[in-house]
Coordinates of C-alpha atoms and ligand atoms in Angstrom, one line a residue:
X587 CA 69.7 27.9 162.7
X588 CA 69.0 31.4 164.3
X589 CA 71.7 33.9 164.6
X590 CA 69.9 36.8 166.9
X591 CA 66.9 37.0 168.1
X592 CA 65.1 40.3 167.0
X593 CA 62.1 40.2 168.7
X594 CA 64.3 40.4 172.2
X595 CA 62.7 44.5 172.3
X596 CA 65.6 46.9 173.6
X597 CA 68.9 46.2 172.3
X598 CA 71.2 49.4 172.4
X599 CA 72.8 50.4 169.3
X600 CA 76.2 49.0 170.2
X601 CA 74.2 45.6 170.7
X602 CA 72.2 45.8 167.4
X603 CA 75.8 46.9 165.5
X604 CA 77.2 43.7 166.3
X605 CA 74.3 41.1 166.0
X606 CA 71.2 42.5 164.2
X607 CA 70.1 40.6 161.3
X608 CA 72.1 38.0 161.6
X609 CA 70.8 34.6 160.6
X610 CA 73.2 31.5 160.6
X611 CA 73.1 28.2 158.2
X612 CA 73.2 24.9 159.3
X613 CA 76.7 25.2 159.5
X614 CA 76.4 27.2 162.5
X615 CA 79.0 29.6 161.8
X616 CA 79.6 31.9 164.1
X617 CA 80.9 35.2 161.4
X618 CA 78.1 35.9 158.7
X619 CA 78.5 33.9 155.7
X620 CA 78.9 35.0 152.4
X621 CA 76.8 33.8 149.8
X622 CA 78.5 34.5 146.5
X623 CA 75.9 33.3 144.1
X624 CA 73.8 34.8 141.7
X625 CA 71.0 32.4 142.1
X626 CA 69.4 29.8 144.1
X627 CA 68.2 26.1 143.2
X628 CA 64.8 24.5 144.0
X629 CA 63.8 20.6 145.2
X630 CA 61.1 20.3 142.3
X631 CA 59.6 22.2 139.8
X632 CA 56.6 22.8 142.0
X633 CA 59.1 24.2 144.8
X634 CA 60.6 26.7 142.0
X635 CA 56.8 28.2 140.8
X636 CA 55.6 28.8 144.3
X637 CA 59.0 30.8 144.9
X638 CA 58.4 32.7 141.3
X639 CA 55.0 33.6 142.5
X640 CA 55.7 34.8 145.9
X641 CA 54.0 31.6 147.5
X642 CA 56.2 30.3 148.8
X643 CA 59.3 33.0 150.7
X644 CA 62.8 32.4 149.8
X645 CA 65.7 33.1 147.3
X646 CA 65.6 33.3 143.6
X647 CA 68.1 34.9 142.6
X648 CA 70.2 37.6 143.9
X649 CA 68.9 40.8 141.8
X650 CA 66.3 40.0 143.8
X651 CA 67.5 39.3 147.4
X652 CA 70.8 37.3 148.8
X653 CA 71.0 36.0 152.5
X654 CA 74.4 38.0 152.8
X655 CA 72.4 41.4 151.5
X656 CA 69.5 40.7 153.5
X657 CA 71.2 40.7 157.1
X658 CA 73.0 44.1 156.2
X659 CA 69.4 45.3 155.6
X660 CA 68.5 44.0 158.5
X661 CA 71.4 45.2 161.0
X662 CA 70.7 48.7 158.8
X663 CA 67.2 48.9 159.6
X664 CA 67.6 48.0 163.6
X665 CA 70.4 50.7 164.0
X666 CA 67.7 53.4 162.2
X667 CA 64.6 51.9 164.0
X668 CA 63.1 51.2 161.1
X669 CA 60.9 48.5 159.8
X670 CA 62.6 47.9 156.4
X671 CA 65.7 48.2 154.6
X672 CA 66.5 47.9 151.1
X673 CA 70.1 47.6 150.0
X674 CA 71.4 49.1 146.7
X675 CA 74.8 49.2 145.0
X676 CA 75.9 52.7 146.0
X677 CA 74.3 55.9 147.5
X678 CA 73.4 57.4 144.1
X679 CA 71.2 54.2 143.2
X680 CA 69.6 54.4 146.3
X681 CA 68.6 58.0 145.8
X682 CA 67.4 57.2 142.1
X683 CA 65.6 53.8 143.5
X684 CA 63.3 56.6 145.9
X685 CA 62.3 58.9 143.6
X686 CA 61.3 56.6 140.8
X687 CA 59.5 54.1 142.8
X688 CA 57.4 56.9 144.5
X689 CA 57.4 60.2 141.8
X690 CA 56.2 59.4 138.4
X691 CA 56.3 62.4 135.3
X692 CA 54.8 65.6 136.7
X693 CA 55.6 65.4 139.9
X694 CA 57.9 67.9 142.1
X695 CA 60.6 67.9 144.5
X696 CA 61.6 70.4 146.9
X697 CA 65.6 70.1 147.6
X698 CA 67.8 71.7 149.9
X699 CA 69.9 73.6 147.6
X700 CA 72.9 72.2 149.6
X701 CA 72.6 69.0 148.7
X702 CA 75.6 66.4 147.3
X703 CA 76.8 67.2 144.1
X704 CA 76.1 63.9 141.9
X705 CA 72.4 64.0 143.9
X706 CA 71.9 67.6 142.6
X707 CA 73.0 67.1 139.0
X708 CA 70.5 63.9 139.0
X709 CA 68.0 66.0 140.3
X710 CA 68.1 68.6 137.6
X711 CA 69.4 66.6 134.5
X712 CA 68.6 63.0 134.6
X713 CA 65.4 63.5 136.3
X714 CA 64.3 66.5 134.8
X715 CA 64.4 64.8 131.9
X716 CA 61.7 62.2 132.7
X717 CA 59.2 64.9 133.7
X718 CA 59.9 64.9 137.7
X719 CA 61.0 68.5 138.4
X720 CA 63.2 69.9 141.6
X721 CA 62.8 73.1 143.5
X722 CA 66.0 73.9 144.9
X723 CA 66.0 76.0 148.9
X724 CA 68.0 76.9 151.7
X725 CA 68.4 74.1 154.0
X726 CA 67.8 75.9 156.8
X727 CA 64.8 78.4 156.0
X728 CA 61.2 76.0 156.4
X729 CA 59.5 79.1 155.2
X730 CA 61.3 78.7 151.8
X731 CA 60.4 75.0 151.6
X732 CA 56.5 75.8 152.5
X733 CA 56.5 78.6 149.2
X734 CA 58.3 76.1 147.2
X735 CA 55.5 74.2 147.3
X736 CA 53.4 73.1 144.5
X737 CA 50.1 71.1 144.5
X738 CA 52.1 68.0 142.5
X739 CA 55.2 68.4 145.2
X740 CA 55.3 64.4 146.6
X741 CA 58.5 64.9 148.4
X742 CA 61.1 66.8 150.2
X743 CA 64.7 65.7 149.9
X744 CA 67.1 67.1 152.6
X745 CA 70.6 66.0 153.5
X746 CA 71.8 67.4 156.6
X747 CA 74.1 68.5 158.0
X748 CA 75.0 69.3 154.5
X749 CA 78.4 69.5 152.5
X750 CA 80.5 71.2 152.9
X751 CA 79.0 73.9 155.2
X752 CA 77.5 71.5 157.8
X753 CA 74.3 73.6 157.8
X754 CA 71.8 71.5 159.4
X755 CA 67.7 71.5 158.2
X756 CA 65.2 71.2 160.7
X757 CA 63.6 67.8 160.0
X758 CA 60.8 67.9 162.9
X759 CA 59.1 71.1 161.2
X760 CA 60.2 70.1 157.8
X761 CA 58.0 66.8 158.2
X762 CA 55.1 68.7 159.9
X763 CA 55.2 71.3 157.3
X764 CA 55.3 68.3 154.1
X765 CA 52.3 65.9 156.2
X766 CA 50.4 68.7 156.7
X767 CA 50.2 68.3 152.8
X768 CA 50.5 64.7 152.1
X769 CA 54.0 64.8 151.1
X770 CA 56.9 62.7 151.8
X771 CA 60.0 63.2 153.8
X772 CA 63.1 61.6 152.4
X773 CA 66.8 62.1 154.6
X774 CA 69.9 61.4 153.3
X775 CA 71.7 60.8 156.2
X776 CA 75.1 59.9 155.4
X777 CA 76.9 62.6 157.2
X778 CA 75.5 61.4 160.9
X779 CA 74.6 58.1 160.7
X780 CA 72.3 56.5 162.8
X781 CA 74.2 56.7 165.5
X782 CA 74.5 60.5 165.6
X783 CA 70.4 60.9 163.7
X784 CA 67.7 59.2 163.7
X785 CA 65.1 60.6 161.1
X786 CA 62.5 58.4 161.4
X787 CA 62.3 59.4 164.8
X788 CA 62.0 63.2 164.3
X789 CA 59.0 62.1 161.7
X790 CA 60.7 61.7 158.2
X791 CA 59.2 58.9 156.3
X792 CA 62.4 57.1 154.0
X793 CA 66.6 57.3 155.1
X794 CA 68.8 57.4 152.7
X795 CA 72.3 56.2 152.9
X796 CA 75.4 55.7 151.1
X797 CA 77.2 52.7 152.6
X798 CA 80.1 53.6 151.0
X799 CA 80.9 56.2 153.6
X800 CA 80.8 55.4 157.4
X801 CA 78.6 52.5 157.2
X802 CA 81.8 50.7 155.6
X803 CA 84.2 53.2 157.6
X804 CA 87.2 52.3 155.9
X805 CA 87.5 53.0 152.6
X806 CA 86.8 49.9 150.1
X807 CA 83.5 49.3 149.0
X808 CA 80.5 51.2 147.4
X809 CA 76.7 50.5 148.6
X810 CA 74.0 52.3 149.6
X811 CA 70.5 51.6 151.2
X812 CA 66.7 53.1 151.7
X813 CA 65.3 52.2 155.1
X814 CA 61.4 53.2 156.3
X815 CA 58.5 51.3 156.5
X816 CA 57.4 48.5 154.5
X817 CA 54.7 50.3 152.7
X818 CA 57.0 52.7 151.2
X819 CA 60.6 50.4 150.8
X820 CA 58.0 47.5 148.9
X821 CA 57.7 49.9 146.0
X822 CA 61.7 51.0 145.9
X823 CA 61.8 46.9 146.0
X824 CA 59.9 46.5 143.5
X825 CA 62.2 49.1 141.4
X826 CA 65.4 47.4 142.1
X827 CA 64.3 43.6 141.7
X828 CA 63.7 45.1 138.4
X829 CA 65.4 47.6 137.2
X830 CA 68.8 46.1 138.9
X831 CA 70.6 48.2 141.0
X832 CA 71.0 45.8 143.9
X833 CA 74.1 45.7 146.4
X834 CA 76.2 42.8 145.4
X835 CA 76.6 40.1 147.9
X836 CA 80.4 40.8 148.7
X837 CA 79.7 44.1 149.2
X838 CA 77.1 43.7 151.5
X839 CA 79.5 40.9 153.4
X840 CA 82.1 44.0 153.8
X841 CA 79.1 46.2 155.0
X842 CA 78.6 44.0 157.7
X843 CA 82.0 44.2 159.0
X844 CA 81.6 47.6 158.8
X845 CA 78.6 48.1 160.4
X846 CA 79.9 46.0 163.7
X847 CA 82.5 48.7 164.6
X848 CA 80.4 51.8 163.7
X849 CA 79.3 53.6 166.8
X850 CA 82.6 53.3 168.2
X851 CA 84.1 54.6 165.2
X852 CA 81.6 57.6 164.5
X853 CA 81.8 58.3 168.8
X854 CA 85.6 58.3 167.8
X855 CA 85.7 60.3 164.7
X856 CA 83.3 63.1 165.8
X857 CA 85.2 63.3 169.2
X858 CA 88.4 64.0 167.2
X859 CA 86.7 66.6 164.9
X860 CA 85.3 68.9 167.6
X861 CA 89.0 68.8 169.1
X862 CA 90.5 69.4 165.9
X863 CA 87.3 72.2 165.0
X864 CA 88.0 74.2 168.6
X865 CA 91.8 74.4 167.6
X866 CA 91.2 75.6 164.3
X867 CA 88.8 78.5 165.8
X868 CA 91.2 79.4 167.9
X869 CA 94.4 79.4 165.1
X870 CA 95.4 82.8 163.9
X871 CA 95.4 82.0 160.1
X872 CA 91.9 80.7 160.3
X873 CA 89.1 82.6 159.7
X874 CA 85.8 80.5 159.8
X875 CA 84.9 77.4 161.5
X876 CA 81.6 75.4 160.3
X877 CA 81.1 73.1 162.6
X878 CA 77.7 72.0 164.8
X879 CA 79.2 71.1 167.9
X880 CA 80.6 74.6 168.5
X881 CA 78.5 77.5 170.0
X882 CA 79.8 79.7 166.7
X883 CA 77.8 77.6 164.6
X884 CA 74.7 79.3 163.5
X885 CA 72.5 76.4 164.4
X886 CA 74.1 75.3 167.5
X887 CA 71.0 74.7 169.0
X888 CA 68.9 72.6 166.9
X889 CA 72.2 70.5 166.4
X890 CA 72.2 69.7 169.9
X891 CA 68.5 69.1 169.8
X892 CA 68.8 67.1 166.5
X893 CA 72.3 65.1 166.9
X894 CA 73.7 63.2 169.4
X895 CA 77.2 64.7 168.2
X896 CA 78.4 67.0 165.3
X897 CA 79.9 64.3 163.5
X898 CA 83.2 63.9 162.0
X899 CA 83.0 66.2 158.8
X900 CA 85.1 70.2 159.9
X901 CA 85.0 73.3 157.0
X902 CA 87.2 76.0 157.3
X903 CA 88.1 79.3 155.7
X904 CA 91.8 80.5 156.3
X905 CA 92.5 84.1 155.5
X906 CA 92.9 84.4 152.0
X907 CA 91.9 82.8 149.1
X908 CA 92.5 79.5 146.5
X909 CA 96.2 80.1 147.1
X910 CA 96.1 80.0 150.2
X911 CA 94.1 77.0 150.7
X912 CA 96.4 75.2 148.0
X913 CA 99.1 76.3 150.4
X914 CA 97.5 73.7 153.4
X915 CA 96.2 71.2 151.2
X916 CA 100.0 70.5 149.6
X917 CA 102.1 70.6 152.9
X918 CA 99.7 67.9 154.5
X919 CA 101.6 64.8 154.9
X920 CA 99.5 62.6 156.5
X921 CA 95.7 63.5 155.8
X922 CA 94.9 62.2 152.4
X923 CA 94.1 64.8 149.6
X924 CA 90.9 63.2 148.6
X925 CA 87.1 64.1 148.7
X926 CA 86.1 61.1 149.6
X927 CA 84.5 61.1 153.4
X928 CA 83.7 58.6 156.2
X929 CA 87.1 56.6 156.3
X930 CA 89.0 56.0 159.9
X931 CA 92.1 57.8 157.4
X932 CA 91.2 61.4 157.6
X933 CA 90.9 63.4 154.1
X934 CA 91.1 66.8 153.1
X935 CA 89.6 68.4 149.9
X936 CA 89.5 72.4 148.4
X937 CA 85.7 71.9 147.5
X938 CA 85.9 75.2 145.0
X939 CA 87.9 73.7 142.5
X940 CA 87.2 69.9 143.4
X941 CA 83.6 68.6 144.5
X942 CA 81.7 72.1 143.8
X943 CA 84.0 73.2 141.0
X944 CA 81.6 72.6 138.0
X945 CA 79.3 75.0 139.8
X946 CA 79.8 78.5 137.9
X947 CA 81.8 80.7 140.3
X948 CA 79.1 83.0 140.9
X949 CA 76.6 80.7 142.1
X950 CA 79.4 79.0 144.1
X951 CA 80.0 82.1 145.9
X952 CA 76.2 82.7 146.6
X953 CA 75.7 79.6 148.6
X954 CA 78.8 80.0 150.8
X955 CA 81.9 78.0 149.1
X956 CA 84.6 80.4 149.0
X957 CA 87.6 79.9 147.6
X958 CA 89.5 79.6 151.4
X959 CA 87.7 77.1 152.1
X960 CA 88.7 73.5 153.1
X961 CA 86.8 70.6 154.0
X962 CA 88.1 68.0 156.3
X963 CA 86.6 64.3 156.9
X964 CA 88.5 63.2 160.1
X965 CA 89.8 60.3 161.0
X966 CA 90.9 58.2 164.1
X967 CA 94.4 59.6 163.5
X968 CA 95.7 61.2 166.8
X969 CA 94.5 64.4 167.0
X970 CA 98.1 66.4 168.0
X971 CA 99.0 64.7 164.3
X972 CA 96.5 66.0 162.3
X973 CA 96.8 69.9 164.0
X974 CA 100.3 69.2 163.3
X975 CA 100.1 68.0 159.7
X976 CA 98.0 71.4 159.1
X977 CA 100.0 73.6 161.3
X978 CA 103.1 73.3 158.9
X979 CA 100.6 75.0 156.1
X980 CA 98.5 77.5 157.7
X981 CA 102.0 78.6 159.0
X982 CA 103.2 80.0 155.5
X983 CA 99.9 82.1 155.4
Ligands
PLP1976 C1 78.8 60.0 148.7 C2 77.5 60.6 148.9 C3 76.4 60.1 148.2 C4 76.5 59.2 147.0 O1 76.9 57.9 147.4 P1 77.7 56.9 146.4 O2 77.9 55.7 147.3 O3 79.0 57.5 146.1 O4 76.9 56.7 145.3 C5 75.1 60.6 148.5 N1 75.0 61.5 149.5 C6 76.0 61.9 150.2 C7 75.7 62.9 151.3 C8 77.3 61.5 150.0 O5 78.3 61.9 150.7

């Protein structure tokens, strides 16, 4: 029995949220099922080797696809326009699942140097170890990226805006500048969603996502997912089926859920963080904002072009230093002293001596993370309560 119909053309994204990919049993069920099994059985023998060979379509088992997974790939893939979507079991696998489906030993990357942190040590550890090497550059300067390039460079990596400093790359001549050379555009865009970004549309060729963030929204399970066309998510297919890193079937039932209430949510969230970021410019104590929906930030302009919103993700530098900071961070009551992001529960984290602190201070201090500076992921608290809740710290300074 059908659950949506797909080829309808048009649906907005609050449509496609709700009912993309859905595809109901016989049962008629009106949620999405969950199908907790890890593999499927077959009429006959000759039913099960067509399925083996790819003659005949269908389950095997689910390291290679589940009908739970598939219709979050599905509703995925509709909210980024793309034509494919490939689940994995967090953001990190989904990263890993790109590269080594497309870059083989003696190939190059070129990275914005601002990237997340467990994506920049398996850039220049794991990786590096299997031959594939990483050129490292600042986000936001495509002449970098251009003389980074080598003649084995197959992609270009960026994550943007990126963490914590919200600086935001320019995909449109990023991907003009790699096609002009044959290379591919990969996006990690966790911090926007689709709902904010759409990559594919400013010409990148793969998204990158970890679920675990907004997609899920609240907290509770890990996933991630590659989405592009088929010609390129085939091979990172082909990778997972074997090499195993697939998005469990709960998971993907909880990603679902998720999924259903996310424009609302991220609409929500970035609303409250471009309150919260004005009234943080404007407080005595504070002495930087980073934030792209306010005309202070550097690339106010191609945010507005890029983004539909500046998303829910606020930096800011009080005057002083680690004490300081410390000083906020432990008189917050309500947001959570955590660095994990995308929750409707907003967090707070000192990025020096958490997320970035295994970065030698020196080279933290070159790309911008000082030790003032706080990173807030906000929530769908009330807005008065989190100004309040960071009021009674920023007070003491
Ligand atoms: C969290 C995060 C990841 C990694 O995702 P996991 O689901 O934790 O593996 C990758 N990129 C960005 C931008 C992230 O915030």
């Amino acid at each position: 029995m059908a659950g949506f119909d797909d080829a309808t053309p048009a649906y907005r994204p609050e449509t496609l949220a709700v009912r993309a990919g859905q595809e109901r049993s016989q049962f008629g069920e009106h949620a999405e099922a969950l199908y907790l099994t890890s593999s499927f059985v077959f009429k006959s023998a000759a039913l099960a080797a067509k399925r083996f060979s790819g003659e005949e379509e269908g389950n095997v088992y689910s390291r290679f696809t589940n009908p739970t997974v598939t219709m979050f790939e599905e509703r995925l893939a509709a909210l980024e326009g793309a034509e494919d979507c490939v689940a994995t079991a967090s953001g990190m696998s989904a990263i890993m699942a790109l590269v080594l489906a497309h870059l083989k030993s003696g190939d190059h990357i070129v990275a914005s140097s601002g990237l997340f942190g467990a994506t920049v040590q398996l850039f220049s550890n794991i990786l590096a170890r299997t031959g594939i090497a990483t050129t490292f550059v600042p986000q936001t300067d495509p002449t970098a990226w251009e003389a980074a390039i080598r003649p084995e460079t197959k992609l270009f990596f960026l994550e943007t805006p990126s963490n914590p400093l919200t600086e935001i790359a320019d995909i449109s001549a990023l991907t003009a500048a790699a096609h002009a050379r044959g290379i591919l555009v990969a996006v990690d865009n966790c911090f926007c969603t689709p709902i904010l970004q759409r990559p594919l549309e400013l010409g990148a060729d793969l998204v990158v996502h970890s679920a675990t963030k907004f997609l899920d929204g609240q907290g509770r399970v890990l996933g991630g997912a590659v989405c592009g066309p088929k010609r390129l998510t085939e091979e990172v297919f082909k990778y997972l089926r074997t090499a195993g890193p697939t998005l469990s079937a709960f998971n993907a039932w909880v990603l679902l859920k998720g999924l259903e209430t996310l424009k609302i949510r991220v609409e929500a969230q970035s609303a409250n963080a471009l309150q919260l970021a004005r009234w943080l410019e404007a407080h005595p104590k504070v002495a930087r904002v980073f934030y792209p929906g306010l005309p202070s930030h550097p690339q106010y302009e191609l945010a507005q072009k890029q983004q539909k919103g500046g998303g829910a993700i606020v930096s800011f530098e009080v005057q002083g230093a680690r004490e300081q900071a410390w000083q906020v961070v432990d008189h917050c009551r309500l947001l959570s002293i955590t660095a994990n992001l995308g929750d409707t529960k907003t967090t707070i984290t000192h990025p020096a001596s958490t997320t970035h602190g295994r970065i030698p201070p020196e080279a933290r201090a070159a790309a911008g993370i000082g030790e003032g500076l706080l990173r807030i992921a906000v929530g769908l608290e009330a807005v008065e309560d989190l100004q309040a809740d960071l009021a009674r710290g920023l007070s003491l300074i």
